[in-house]
Coordinates of C-alpha atoms in Angstrom, one line a residue:
M6 CA -8.9 3.2 -15.5
K7 CA -8.5 7.0 -15.2
T8 CA -12.2 7.3 -14.5
R9 CA -11.9 4.8 -11.6
L10 CA -9.0 6.7 -10.2
F11 CA -10.8 10.0 -10.4
I12 CA -13.8 8.5 -8.6
C13 CA -11.6 7.1 -5.8
V14 CA -9.8 10.5 -5.4
C15 CA -13.1 12.3 -5.2
I16 CA -14.4 9.8 -2.6
L17 CA -11.2 10.2 -0.6
F18 CA -11.4 14.0 -0.6
S19 CA -15.0 14.1 0.4
L20 CA -14.7 11.4 3.1
L21 CA -11.4 12.5 4.6
S22 CA -11.4 16.3 4.4
C23 CA -9.6 17.4 7.6
S24 CA -12.4 19.9 8.2
S25 CA -15.2 17.4 7.9
S26 CA -17.0 16.4 11.1
E27 CA -18.2 12.8 11.8
K28 CA -21.7 14.0 10.8
E29 CA -20.5 15.4 7.5
Q30 CA -18.6 12.1 6.8
L31 CA -21.8 10.1 7.4
E32 CA -23.8 12.4 5.1
T33 CA -21.1 12.0 2.4
A34 CA -21.4 8.2 2.7
L35 CA -25.2 8.4 2.6
A36 CA -25.1 10.6 -0.5
F37 CA -22.7 8.2 -2.2
A38 CA -25.2 5.4 -1.6
D39 CA -27.6 7.2 -4.0
T40 CA -30.7 5.1 -4.5
N41 CA -29.7 2.8 -1.8
R42 CA -29.6 5.6 0.8
A43 CA -32.9 4.5 2.2
E44 CA -31.5 1.0 3.2
L45 CA -28.7 2.6 5.2
E46 CA -31.1 5.0 6.9
K47 CA -33.3 2.1 7.9
V48 CA -30.4 0.8 9.9
L49 CA -29.9 4.1 11.6
E50 CA -33.6 4.3 12.4
Y51 CA -33.6 0.7 13.7
Y52 CA -30.9 1.6 16.3
K53 CA -32.0 5.1 17.2
N54 CA -32.8 4.0 20.8
D55 CA -29.6 2.0 21.3
S56 CA -26.8 4.5 21.3
L57 CA -23.9 2.0 21.2
K58 CA -25.3 0.0 18.3
L59 CA -26.2 3.2 16.5
K60 CA -22.6 4.3 16.9
A61 CA -21.5 0.9 15.5
A62 CA -23.8 1.3 12.5
I63 CA -22.5 4.8 11.8
Y64 CA -18.9 3.5 12.0
L65 CA -19.7 0.8 9.3
I66 CA -21.6 3.2 7.1
E67 CA -19.3 6.2 7.1
N68 CA -16.3 4.0 6.1
M69 CA -18.3 2.0 3.6
P70 CA -17.9 4.0 0.3
L71 CA -14.5 2.6 -0.7
Y72 CA -15.6 -1.1 -0.3
Y73 CA -16.8 -3.1 -3.2
T74 CA -17.2 -6.6 -4.7
Y75 CA -16.1 -7.6 -8.2
K76 CA -19.0 -8.7 -10.4
G77 CA -19.1 -10.5 -13.8
S78 CA -19.9 -13.8 -15.4
D79 CA -16.2 -14.6 -15.5
L80 CA -16.3 -15.1 -11.8
D81 CA -18.4 -18.2 -12.3
S82 CA -15.6 -19.7 -14.4
L83 CA -13.1 -18.7 -11.7
H84 CA -15.0 -20.5 -9.0
I85 CA -15.5 -23.6 -11.1
A86 CA -11.7 -23.7 -11.9
L87 CA -10.9 -23.2 -8.2
E88 CA -13.2 -26.1 -7.2
Q89 CA -11.7 -28.4 -9.8
Y90 CA -8.2 -27.4 -8.8
A91 CA -8.9 -28.0 -5.1
V92 CA -9.7 -31.7 -5.7
S93 CA -7.4 -32.4 -8.6
D94 CA -4.2 -34.4 -8.5
S95 CA -3.2 -32.9 -11.8
Y96 CA -2.8 -29.2 -11.2
D97 CA -1.4 -27.7 -14.4
K98 CA -4.6 -27.5 -16.4
H99 CA -6.5 -25.3 -13.9
L100 CA -3.5 -23.5 -12.5
E101 CA -2.6 -21.8 -15.7
Y102 CA -6.1 -20.3 -16.0
L103 CA -6.1 -19.3 -12.4
K104 CA -2.7 -17.6 -12.7
R105 CA -3.9 -15.4 -15.5
F106 CA -7.4 -14.5 -14.4
P107 CA -7.9 -10.8 -15.2
Y108 CA -10.2 -9.9 -12.3
R109 CA -9.2 -6.2 -12.0
N110 CA -11.0 -5.5 -15.3
L111 CA -14.3 -6.7 -13.8
F112 CA -17.1 -4.4 -12.7
K113 CA -17.0 -3.0 -9.2
E114 CA -20.2 -3.1 -7.2
Y115 CA -19.9 -0.7 -4.3
D116 CA -21.3 -1.9 -1.0
A117 CA -23.0 1.4 -0.2
K118 CA -25.1 1.2 -3.4
V119 CA -26.4 -2.4 -2.9
I120 CA -26.1 -3.5 0.8
T121 CA -29.4 -4.2 2.6
S122 CA -30.5 -3.1 6.0
E123 CA -31.3 -6.7 6.9
Y124 CA -27.7 -7.7 6.1
L125 CA -26.1 -4.9 8.2
I126 CA -28.5 -5.4 11.1
E127 CA -27.7 -9.1 11.2
N128 CA -24.0 -8.4 11.2
I129 CA -24.3 -5.9 14.0
E130 CA -26.5 -8.2 16.1
Y131 CA -24.1 -11.1 15.8
S132 CA -21.1 -8.9 16.5
F133 CA -22.6 -7.6 19.7
K134 CA -23.7 -11.1 20.7
V135 CA -20.3 -12.6 20.5
W136 CA -18.7 -9.5 22.1
R137 CA -20.9 -9.7 25.1
E138 CA -21.0 -13.5 25.6
T139 CA -17.2 -14.2 25.6
P140 CA -15.4 -13.9 28.9
W141 CA -12.7 -11.7 27.4
G142 CA -15.2 -9.4 25.7
K143 CA -15.2 -7.1 28.8
Y144 CA -11.6 -6.2 28.1
V145 CA -12.3 -5.2 24.5
S146 CA -13.0 -1.5 24.2
F147 CA -15.7 -0.3 21.9
D148 CA -13.1 1.2 19.5
N149 CA -11.3 -2.2 19.4
F150 CA -14.6 -4.0 19.0
C151 CA -15.3 -1.8 15.9
E152 CA -11.9 -2.7 14.4
F153 CA -11.4 -6.3 15.3
I154 CA -14.9 -7.9 15.6
L155 CA -17.6 -5.7 14.0
P156 CA -16.6 -5.4 10.2
Y157 CA -18.9 -7.3 7.8
R158 CA -16.1 -7.8 5.3
I159 CA -12.3 -7.9 5.0
K160 CA -11.4 -6.7 1.5
D161 CA -13.3 -7.3 -1.9
E162 CA -14.9 -10.7 -1.2
P163 CA -18.6 -11.2 -2.1
L164 CA -21.0 -10.2 0.6
T165 CA -22.3 -13.3 2.4
H166 CA -23.9 -14.1 5.8
W167 CA -20.6 -15.5 7.0
K168 CA -20.8 -14.1 10.5
K169 CA -24.0 -16.0 11.2
D170 CA -22.9 -19.2 9.3
F171 CA -19.5 -19.3 10.9
Y172 CA -20.8 -18.7 14.4
H173 CA -23.1 -21.8 14.2
R174 CA -20.3 -23.8 12.6
F175 CA -17.4 -22.9 14.9
K176 CA -18.9 -21.8 18.2
P177 CA -19.5 -25.5 19.1
V178 CA -16.0 -26.3 18.0
L179 CA -14.5 -23.7 20.3
D180 CA -16.7 -24.8 23.2
S181 CA -15.6 -28.4 22.8
L182 CA -11.9 -27.4 22.7
Y183 CA -11.7 -24.7 25.4
Q184 CA -13.8 -23.5 28.3
G185 CA -11.4 -21.0 29.9
T186 CA -11.1 -17.2 29.9
D187 CA -7.8 -16.7 28.0
V188 CA -8.4 -15.3 24.6
V189 CA -4.9 -16.3 23.4
E190 CA -5.4 -19.9 24.5
A191 CA -8.8 -19.9 22.8
T192 CA -7.2 -18.6 19.6
S193 CA -4.5 -21.3 19.8
C194 CA -7.1 -24.0 20.1
L195 CA -8.9 -22.8 17.0
S196 CA -5.7 -22.3 15.1
N197 CA -4.6 -25.8 15.9
Y198 CA -8.0 -27.1 14.9
A199 CA -7.5 -25.4 11.5
T200 CA -4.6 -27.7 10.8
S201 CA -7.1 -30.6 10.6
L202 CA -8.6 -28.9 7.6
H203 CA -5.6 -29.9 5.5
W204 CA -5.3 -26.6 3.8
K205 CA -3.7 -26.7 0.3
Y206 CA -1.2 -23.9 0.1
Q207 CA -0.9 -22.2 -3.4
N208 CA 0.7 -18.8 -3.9
E209 CA 0.3 -18.6 -7.7
L210 CA -3.4 -18.0 -7.9
T211 CA -4.8 -14.6 -8.9
G212 CA -8.3 -13.3 -8.2
P213 CA -10.3 -11.3 -5.7
H214 CA -10.6 -12.3 -2.1
L215 CA -12.9 -15.3 -1.6
S216 CA -15.9 -15.6 0.7
A217 CA -15.6 -17.3 4.0
Q218 CA -17.9 -20.1 2.9
L219 CA -15.9 -20.7 -0.3
L220 CA -12.6 -20.7 1.6
L221 CA -14.1 -23.3 4.0
E222 CA -15.2 -25.4 1.1
L223 CA -12.0 -25.2 -0.9
Q224 CA -9.4 -25.0 1.9
L225 CA -7.1 -23.6 -0.8
G226 CA -5.0 -20.5 -1.3
D227 CA -2.0 -18.4 -0.2
C228 CA -1.2 -16.6 3.0
T229 CA -3.9 -13.9 2.2
S230 CA -6.6 -16.6 2.0
I231 CA -5.4 -18.2 5.2
A232 CA -5.4 -14.9 7.0
D233 CA -8.8 -14.1 5.7
F234 CA -10.1 -17.4 6.8
G235 CA -8.5 -17.0 10.3
C236 CA -10.3 -13.6 10.6
Y237 CA -13.6 -15.0 9.6
M238 CA -13.4 -17.9 12.0
L239 CA -12.1 -15.9 15.0
R240 CA -14.3 -12.9 14.6
S241 CA -17.4 -15.1 14.2
V242 CA -16.9 -16.4 17.8
G243 CA -16.0 -13.1 19.4
I244 CA -12.2 -13.3 19.2
P245 CA -10.8 -9.9 18.3
A246 CA -8.6 -10.6 15.3
G247 CA -7.0 -8.6 12.5
I248 CA -4.5 -8.9 9.6
D249 CA -1.0 -7.4 9.5
T250 CA 1.3 -7.3 6.5
Y251 CA 4.6 -6.2 5.0
L252 CA 4.3 -5.0 1.5
W253 CA 7.6 -6.4 0.3
S254 CA 9.9 -8.7 2.1
P255 CA 13.6 -7.6 2.3
V256 CA 14.4 -11.4 2.4
S257 CA 12.0 -13.3 0.2
H258 CA 11.0 -10.5 -2.1
V259 CA 7.3 -11.2 -1.8
A260 CA 4.5 -9.7 0.3
H261 CA 3.1 -11.5 3.3
V262 CA 0.1 -11.3 5.6
W263 CA -0.7 -12.9 8.9
N264 CA -3.2 -12.7 11.7
V265 CA -3.1 -10.9 15.0
V266 CA -5.2 -11.4 18.0
L267 CA -6.0 -8.7 20.6
D268 CA -5.0 -9.7 24.1
T269 CA -6.9 -8.5 27.2
T270 CA -4.0 -6.2 27.9
G271 CA -4.6 -4.3 24.7
Y272 CA -1.6 -5.7 22.8
T273 CA -1.8 -7.6 19.5
I274 CA -0.1 -11.0 19.2
P275 CA 1.0 -12.0 15.6
F276 CA 0.7 -15.5 14.4
N277 CA 0.2 -17.6 11.2
F278 CA -3.2 -19.1 11.4
G279 CA -3.1 -22.9 11.6
A280 CA 0.7 -22.9 11.8
R281 CA 1.7 -23.1 15.5
K282 CA 0.7 -22.5 19.1
L283 CA 0.5 -18.8 20.1
K284 CA 3.0 -17.5 22.7
R285 CA 2.9 -14.1 24.3
G286 CA 6.1 -12.1 23.8
E287 CA 7.5 -14.4 21.2
Q288 CA 9.4 -12.7 18.3
F289 CA 7.7 -13.2 15.0
G290 CA 10.8 -14.2 13.2
Y291 CA 10.4 -12.4 9.8
R292 CA 12.5 -9.4 8.7
Q293 CA 9.9 -6.8 7.7
G294 CA 11.3 -3.3 7.2
K295 CA 7.9 -1.8 7.8
V296 CA 4.6 -3.4 9.0
Y297 CA 1.1 -2.3 8.4
R298 CA -2.4 -3.3 9.6
H299 CA -5.3 -3.7 7.3
T300 CA -8.1 -1.8 8.9
Y301 CA -11.8 -1.3 8.1
A302 CA -11.7 2.3 9.1
L303 CA -10.2 4.8 6.6
Q304 CA -6.9 6.3 8.0
K305 CA -7.5 10.0 7.6
E306 CA -4.0 11.1 8.5
R307 CA -2.6 9.2 5.5
L308 CA -4.7 11.1 2.9
D309 CA -2.0 13.2 1.4
A310 CA 0.5 10.3 1.3
V311 CA -2.1 8.0 -0.3
L312 CA -2.9 10.5 -3.1
Q313 CA 0.8 10.9 -3.8
N314 CA 1.3 7.2 -3.8
K315 CA -1.5 6.8 -6.4
K316 CA 0.4 8.9 -8.8
F317 CA 3.2 6.4 -9.0
G318 CA 1.2 3.1 -8.5
I319 CA 2.8 2.4 -5.2
A320 CA 1.5 -0.4 -3.0
L321 CA 1.2 2.2 -0.1
A322 CA -1.7 3.8 -2.0
N323 CA -4.2 2.2 0.4
I324 CA -6.1 4.4 2.7
C325 CA -6.9 1.5 5.0
L326 CA -3.3 0.7 6.0
K327 CA -2.2 1.7 9.5
D328 CA 1.5 1.8 10.3
V329 CA 2.1 -0.6 13.3
S330 CA 5.9 -1.1 12.8
S331 CA 6.6 0.1 16.4
L332 CA 4.7 -3.0 17.6
Y333 CA 7.3 -5.3 15.9
F334 CA 10.6 -3.5 16.5
P335 CA 11.9 -0.6 18.5
S336 CA 10.5 2.8 17.5
N337 CA 13.0 5.3 16.0
E338 CA 13.4 8.4 13.9
I339 CA 16.2 8.5 11.4
M340 CA 17.5 11.4 9.2
V341 CA 19.0 10.3 5.9
D342 CA 21.4 12.5 3.9
C343 CA 19.7 13.1 0.5
E344 CA 23.0 14.0 -1.2
L345 CA 21.8 12.7 -4.6
I346 CA 18.9 15.1 -5.0
K347 CA 19.8 17.4 -7.8
D348 CA 17.2 20.1 -7.2
R349 CA 17.0 20.7 -3.4
K350 CA 13.6 22.1 -2.7
E351 CA 11.8 22.0 0.6
G352 CA 8.6 19.9 0.5
H353 CA 9.9 17.0 -1.6
S354 CA 7.9 13.8 -1.2
V355 CA 10.3 11.1 0.0
W356 CA 10.0 7.3 0.5
V357 CA 12.1 4.7 2.2
A358 CA 12.5 1.6 -0.1
I359 CA 14.1 -1.8 -0.2
F360 CA 15.7 -3.6 -3.1
N361 CA 13.7 -5.0 -5.9
R362 CA 15.3 -6.4 -9.0
R363 CA 12.9 -4.3 -11.1
G364 CA 13.6 -1.2 -9.1
W365 CA 13.6 0.0 -5.5
F366 CA 10.3 -0.9 -3.8
P367 CA 8.8 1.9 -1.5
I368 CA 7.6 0.6 1.9
G369 CA 7.1 3.8 3.8
E370 CA 6.6 7.6 3.5
G371 CA 8.7 10.3 5.1
R372 CA 9.2 14.0 5.1
Y373 CA 12.0 16.1 3.6
K374 CA 13.6 19.0 5.5
E375 CA 16.9 20.8 4.9
G376 CA 18.5 18.2 2.7
K377 CA 17.5 15.2 4.8
A378 CA 14.7 12.6 4.6
I379 CA 13.1 11.9 8.0
F380 CA 11.6 8.4 8.5
N381 CA 10.0 6.9 11.6
D382 CA 9.9 3.3 12.8
I383 CA 12.3 1.5 10.4
E384 CA 13.7 -1.9 11.2
E385 CA 17.4 -2.1 12.0
G386 CA 19.9 -4.1 10.2
L387 CA 18.4 -4.0 6.7
I388 CA 19.6 -2.1 3.6
Y389 CA 17.4 0.8 2.4
M390 CA 17.2 3.5 -0.2
T391 CA 15.6 6.9 -0.1
L392 CA 13.5 7.9 -3.1
Y393 CA 12.0 11.2 -4.2
A394 CA 9.7 12.3 -7.0
Q395 CA 11.1 14.3 -9.9
D396 CA 9.6 14.7 -13.4
G397 CA 7.0 12.1 -12.7
K398 CA 9.4 9.4 -11.7
L399 CA 10.9 8.1 -8.5
K400 CA 14.6 8.6 -8.3
E401 CA 17.3 7.7 -5.8
A402 CA 17.9 10.5 -3.2
S403 CA 20.6 8.9 -1.1
F404 CA 23.2 6.3 -1.2
P405 CA 22.0 2.9 0.2
F406 CA 22.1 2.8 4.0
K407 CA 21.2 0.7 7.0
I408 CA 20.7 1.3 10.7
D409 CA 23.4 -0.4 12.7
K410 CA 21.8 -2.6 15.4
E411 CA 24.4 -1.9 18.0
S412 CA 24.9 1.8 17.7
G413 CA 21.7 2.9 16.1
C414 CA 23.8 5.0 13.7
L415 CA 23.3 5.2 9.9
L416 CA 25.9 3.4 7.8
Y417 CA 26.0 4.5 4.1
Y418 CA 27.3 2.4 1.3
R419 CA 29.3 5.1 -0.6
P420 CA 31.9 3.6 -3.1
K421 CA 35.5 4.4 -2.3
A422 CA 38.2 5.2 -4.7
D423 CA 40.3 2.2 -3.8
S424 CA 39.5 -1.1 -5.5
C425 CA 39.5 -4.8 -4.7
Q426 CA 39.3 -8.2 -6.3
M427 CA 35.9 -9.9 -5.8
S428 CA 35.0 -13.5 -5.9
V429 CA 31.2 -14.1 -6.1
T430 CA 29.5 -17.5 -5.8
R431 CA 25.8 -16.7 -5.4
K432 CA 23.2 -14.2 -6.5
W433 CA 20.8 -14.9 -3.6
P434 CA 21.5 -15.5 0.1
L435 CA 21.8 -19.1 1.3
Q436 CA 18.8 -19.2 3.6
G437 CA 18.3 -21.4 6.6
G438 CA 16.1 -24.2 5.0
I439 CA 18.4 -24.7 2.0
R440 CA 21.5 -24.6 4.1
S441 CA 20.1 -27.4 6.4
Y442 CA 19.4 -29.5 3.3
I443 CA 22.9 -29.1 2.0
Q444 CA 24.3 -30.0 5.5
R445 CA 22.4 -33.3 5.4
M446 CA 25.1 -34.5 3.0
A447 CA 27.8 -34.1 5.6
Y448 CA 29.7 -37.4 6.1
G449 CA 27.6 -39.1 3.5
R450 CA 29.3 -41.7 1.3
F451 CA 29.2 -43.3 -2.2
E452 CA 29.3 -47.1 -2.0
G453 CA 29.6 -50.0 -4.5
A454 CA 28.5 -53.6 -3.8
N455 CA 27.8 -56.9 -5.5
R456 CA 25.1 -58.0 -3.1
K457 CA 21.7 -56.3 -3.3
D458 CA 21.6 -55.7 0.4
F459 CA 25.0 -53.9 0.3
S460 CA 26.3 -56.3 3.0
D461 CA 29.6 -56.3 1.0
A462 CA 29.7 -52.6 0.4
K463 CA 32.9 -50.7 -0.1
V464 CA 33.3 -46.9 0.1
M465 CA 34.3 -45.3 -3.2
L466 CA 34.0 -41.8 -1.9
Q467 CA 33.6 -40.5 1.7
L468 CA 32.4 -36.9 2.3
K469 CA 34.2 -35.3 5.2
N470 CA 31.8 -32.3 5.4
Y471 CA 28.9 -30.9 3.4
P472 CA 29.4 -29.9 -0.2
R473 CA 30.9 -26.5 -0.7
K474 CA 29.4 -25.9 -4.2
M475 CA 26.5 -26.8 -6.3
F476 CA 28.0 -29.1 -8.9
N477 CA 30.6 -31.6 -7.8
E478 CA 32.7 -34.1 -9.8
V479 CA 35.1 -36.6 -8.3
K480 CA 37.4 -39.1 -10.0
I481 CA 37.3 -42.5 -8.4
K482 CA 40.6 -44.4 -7.9
D483 CA 38.9 -47.7 -7.0
S484 CA 39.4 -50.1 -9.9
S485 CA 36.9 -52.7 -8.5
K486 CA 33.7 -53.6 -10.4
Y487 CA 30.3 -53.3 -8.7
R488 CA 26.8 -54.3 -9.8
Y489 CA 25.1 -52.0 -7.2
V490 CA 26.1 -48.3 -6.5
R491 CA 24.4 -45.8 -4.2
Y492 CA 24.7 -42.6 -2.3
I493 CA 23.9 -43.1 1.4
S494 CA 23.6 -40.4 4.1
A495 CA 25.2 -40.4 7.5
D496 CA 23.3 -42.4 10.1
W497 CA 21.9 -39.3 11.8
F498 CA 20.5 -37.7 8.6
P499 CA 17.8 -38.6 6.1
G500 CA 19.0 -39.1 2.5
D501 CA 18.8 -35.8 0.7
I502 CA 20.3 -35.2 -2.7
A503 CA 19.3 -33.3 -5.9
E504 CA 21.4 -35.1 -8.5
V505 CA 23.7 -38.1 -8.7
A506 CA 25.3 -39.9 -11.6
W507 CA 28.0 -42.5 -12.0
Y508 CA 30.4 -42.6 -15.0
A509 CA 32.5 -45.4 -16.5
D510 CA 35.3 -43.0 -17.3
T511 CA 37.2 -40.3 -15.3
L512 CA 36.1 -37.5 -17.6
G513 CA 32.4 -38.0 -17.0
Q514 CA 31.5 -38.7 -20.6
T515 CA 30.0 -42.2 -20.4
K516 CA 27.1 -42.4 -17.9
L517 CA 26.3 -45.7 -16.3
Q518 CA 22.7 -46.8 -16.7
G519 CA 20.7 -49.1 -14.5
E520 CA 17.5 -49.8 -12.6
L521 CA 16.7 -47.3 -9.8
I522 CA 17.0 -48.6 -6.2
S523 CA 16.4 -46.6 -3.1
T524 CA 14.9 -46.5 0.4
L525 CA 11.3 -45.1 0.6
P526 CA 11.0 -41.4 -0.2
Y527 CA 9.7 -39.0 2.4
K528 CA 5.9 -39.7 3.0
G529 CA 5.8 -41.5 -0.4
S530 CA 5.7 -38.2 -2.3
R531 CA 6.4 -38.3 -6.0
T532 CA 8.1 -34.9 -5.8
V533 CA 11.0 -36.3 -3.7
S534 CA 11.3 -39.8 -5.3
G535 CA 14.6 -41.5 -6.1
R536 CA 13.9 -40.8 -9.8
S537 CA 14.1 -37.1 -9.0
A538 CA 17.8 -37.5 -8.1
M539 CA 18.6 -38.7 -11.7
D540 CA 16.3 -36.5 -13.9
G541 CA 18.9 -33.9 -14.8
D542 CA 17.0 -31.1 -12.9
P543 CA 19.0 -29.6 -10.0
L544 CA 15.8 -28.3 -8.5
T545 CA 14.1 -31.7 -8.0
F546 CA 15.5 -34.0 -5.3
F547 CA 15.3 -37.2 -3.4
T548 CA 14.5 -37.2 0.3
S549 CA 14.3 -40.4 2.3
S550 CA 11.7 -41.3 4.9
E551 CA 14.3 -42.8 7.2
K552 CA 17.8 -42.3 8.6
P553 CA 20.0 -43.1 6.9
G554 CA 18.5 -43.0 3.5
W555 CA 20.0 -43.9 0.1
V556 CA 19.4 -43.9 -3.6
G557 CA 21.3 -45.7 -6.3
L558 CA 21.4 -48.0 -9.3
D559 CA 21.3 -51.7 -10.1
L560 CA 23.8 -51.8 -13.1
N561 CA 22.7 -55.4 -14.0
T562 CA 26.3 -56.5 -14.3
P563 CA 29.4 -55.4 -12.4
K564 CA 31.1 -52.3 -13.8
Q565 CA 33.9 -50.0 -12.9
V566 CA 33.1 -46.5 -11.8
G567 CA 35.5 -43.9 -13.1
S568 CA 33.9 -40.7 -11.7
I569 CA 30.9 -39.5 -9.8
R570 CA 28.9 -36.3 -10.2
Y571 CA 26.5 -35.0 -7.5
T572 CA 24.5 -32.0 -6.6
P573 CA 23.2 -31.3 -3.1
R574 CA 19.6 -30.2 -2.7
N575 CA 19.7 -26.5 -3.4
D576 CA 17.8 -23.4 -4.7
D577 CA 19.8 -23.0 -8.0
N578 CA 21.2 -19.7 -7.0
F579 CA 24.8 -20.7 -7.0
V580 CA 26.9 -19.4 -9.9
R581 CA 26.2 -21.9 -12.8
V582 CA 28.9 -22.8 -15.3
G583 CA 27.8 -21.5 -18.7
D584 CA 25.4 -18.9 -17.5
K585 CA 26.0 -15.2 -18.4
Y586 CA 26.2 -12.8 -15.4
E587 CA 26.6 -9.0 -14.9
L588 CA 27.9 -7.4 -11.7
F589 CA 26.7 -3.9 -10.7
Y590 CA 27.6 -1.5 -7.9
F591 CA 25.6 1.5 -6.7
S592 CA 27.3 4.8 -7.6
A593 CA 26.3 8.4 -7.4
D594 CA 24.7 7.9 -10.9
G595 CA 22.8 4.8 -9.9
W596 CA 23.6 1.2 -10.7
K597 CA 26.8 0.9 -12.7
S598 CA 28.0 -2.2 -14.5
L599 CA 31.3 -3.9 -13.8
G600 CA 31.0 -6.1 -16.8
V601 CA 29.4 -9.2 -18.3
K602 CA 31.0 -12.6 -17.8
V603 CA 30.1 -16.2 -18.7
A604 CA 30.9 -18.4 -15.7
E605 CA 33.6 -20.9 -16.5
E606 CA 33.7 -22.3 -13.0
P607 CA 31.3 -22.1 -10.0
K608 CA 32.5 -18.6 -9.2
L609 CA 33.1 -15.3 -10.8
I610 CA 36.2 -13.2 -10.4
Y611 CA 36.0 -9.4 -10.8
N612 CA 39.0 -7.1 -10.6
N613 CA 39.2 -3.3 -9.8
V614 CA 35.9 -3.3 -8.0
P615 CA 35.2 -0.1 -6.0
S616 CA 35.2 -1.0 -2.3
H617 CA 32.6 -0.3 0.4
A618 CA 29.7 -0.2 -2.1
L619 CA 26.4 -2.1 -2.5
Y620 CA 26.6 -4.8 -5.2
W621 CA 24.1 -6.7 -7.3
L622 CA 24.8 -9.9 -9.3
R623 CA 22.4 -10.5 -12.2
D624 CA 22.0 -13.9 -13.9
L625 CA 21.2 -12.9 -17.5
T626 CA 20.5 -16.5 -18.5
R627 CA 17.9 -17.7 -16.0
G628 CA 16.1 -17.2 -12.7
N629 CA 14.4 -14.4 -10.8
E630 CA 15.9 -14.5 -7.3
E631 CA 18.6 -11.8 -6.9
Q632 CA 19.6 -9.9 -3.8
V633 CA 22.0 -7.0 -3.1
F634 CA 25.0 -7.7 -1.0
T635 CA 28.1 -6.1 0.5
Y636 CA 31.6 -7.6 0.4
Y637 CA 34.0 -7.8 3.4
D638 CA 36.9 -10.2 4.3
N639 CA 36.6 -11.8 0.9
K640 CA 33.0 -12.9 1.5
Q641 CA 29.6 -11.9 0.2
I642 CA 27.3 -10.6 2.9
F643 CA 23.6 -10.4 1.9
T644 CA 21.2 -7.9 3.2
E645 CA 19.5 -9.9 5.9
G646 CA 22.7 -11.0 7.4
Y647 CA 23.3 -14.4 5.8
W648 CA 26.9 -15.0 4.9
N649 CA 27.8 -17.1 1.9
L650 CA 29.8 -19.7 3.7
L651 CA 30.1 -22.3 1.0
F652 CA 33.4 -21.0 -0.4

């Protein structure tokens, strides 16, 4: 591992020396090719009389030394497992292997040492062909052509003749769908066409990037695979496309990538390939913090930062990342008070970071001057931390802060001496999708009947609004006996519920048993069947295919219902009775515990909590989703702006 790192550092220094000319960078790349140098020189010789194609060839070659493909017999097993997984209805067997595949230990075969002249020439010829034959090509500058159309690869996928293959596969498709001159509309047509491929989304797979041909065959993968496929398809027909990313989401706590298309005006329009119609000027919708573009060209200005990032294993240690944050939110420059730095020396390396339950996650570099960290192009309204390097570790340099959207001023979360009582109900923000599912229970009702069609139904329990907590138990005063019982949604909602149970007694000790009855589940999926509402798992659920929808039991004989327990569809991030929790706040000495508690009800009460701080609730029993929050007006306020409104 150390040898690989040393090699990479040497390549970076030789390629990106500030004093090196373009000619010297090309010579360095040719020297790195070693015995394959002659193949690269054949390309340069082939285009010696075509200045523009020669320039394109030089661009590819001089940036080539850091690109490679993983090699090893284990890859055959990986591809077999992927193929079997793609067509299987029983995923577990293959998924476990794919989740653990140790591809980073495989041999790296560098492009410069094996690539053929024929391959490069074919790629260049097809790239120029599609650039010149499209009506929007005349608006694409040579520099943008090199970045958005010309590259022969995306990341570490196997080298294949994808540009030729995909041109003959998808150029007729584009011609059949669109004959106009608008590159954005052409992109929309192909993106919409991609929805017919029935892509199987799976974000638990590990492995190197897959070839264009294999992605087309499998139609399987996560957002990275989808974005790769979008790039392959679009570039093959002359649509200038790229891939943007945030390294760590301040909301979902995962990375994400998506496609961009270069408009004729020179602006890039972001979109999720295959997801929706493109619209100019539309906000992308994600909270990002910082946004980067994956480029083929090495970003020379980031050399020092990349080498520093490599020391700490930071995701920013990628020389092919270009900061494009200012294309997504207003450009700014902020100066953060680094009051927690113990040893104030000029020249500290500093990073801006967002919360990660395993430690703050750096998403951007800055510069340190006179006790302040200076950062550029940071998204407003999110909570950040400043980190600095000391004794080989990254440490907090400031109190948590955010940029106020209205004033543009920095707001720091410094604990105050006064204290408050705090009631916490969740460890993760109630996000929009989950909230909408919970709200589907508003005005739903629990009925009993003695006719199978519920024509004689009586209401045992009427909900006046949506549930305000995860686990609900209600005593039933109705002394009547019913053979059939059910939960039914309001007329304007589909049935949506995670758990429901009827009990013979008011204490919820004797559960009534019977035969499952329900309306049809959504699209007939087994994952949302009526049985899922009675399996004891609060993360499985029933969703109906119609409005209203219902799920219940045939008790075989009429029986009295003493109590009902129910759980709305949820994310299991409410405070769970019986789980062990620990609350922290951020102090001048880092995260400080406010004590461990076992939840005796669906909320936790903490006294003598320092006010105006940043807080973090940890579930020590289960789960991974945890987010920092502030506390005002007796409410938890999570970082991306969602209020916990359920209590």
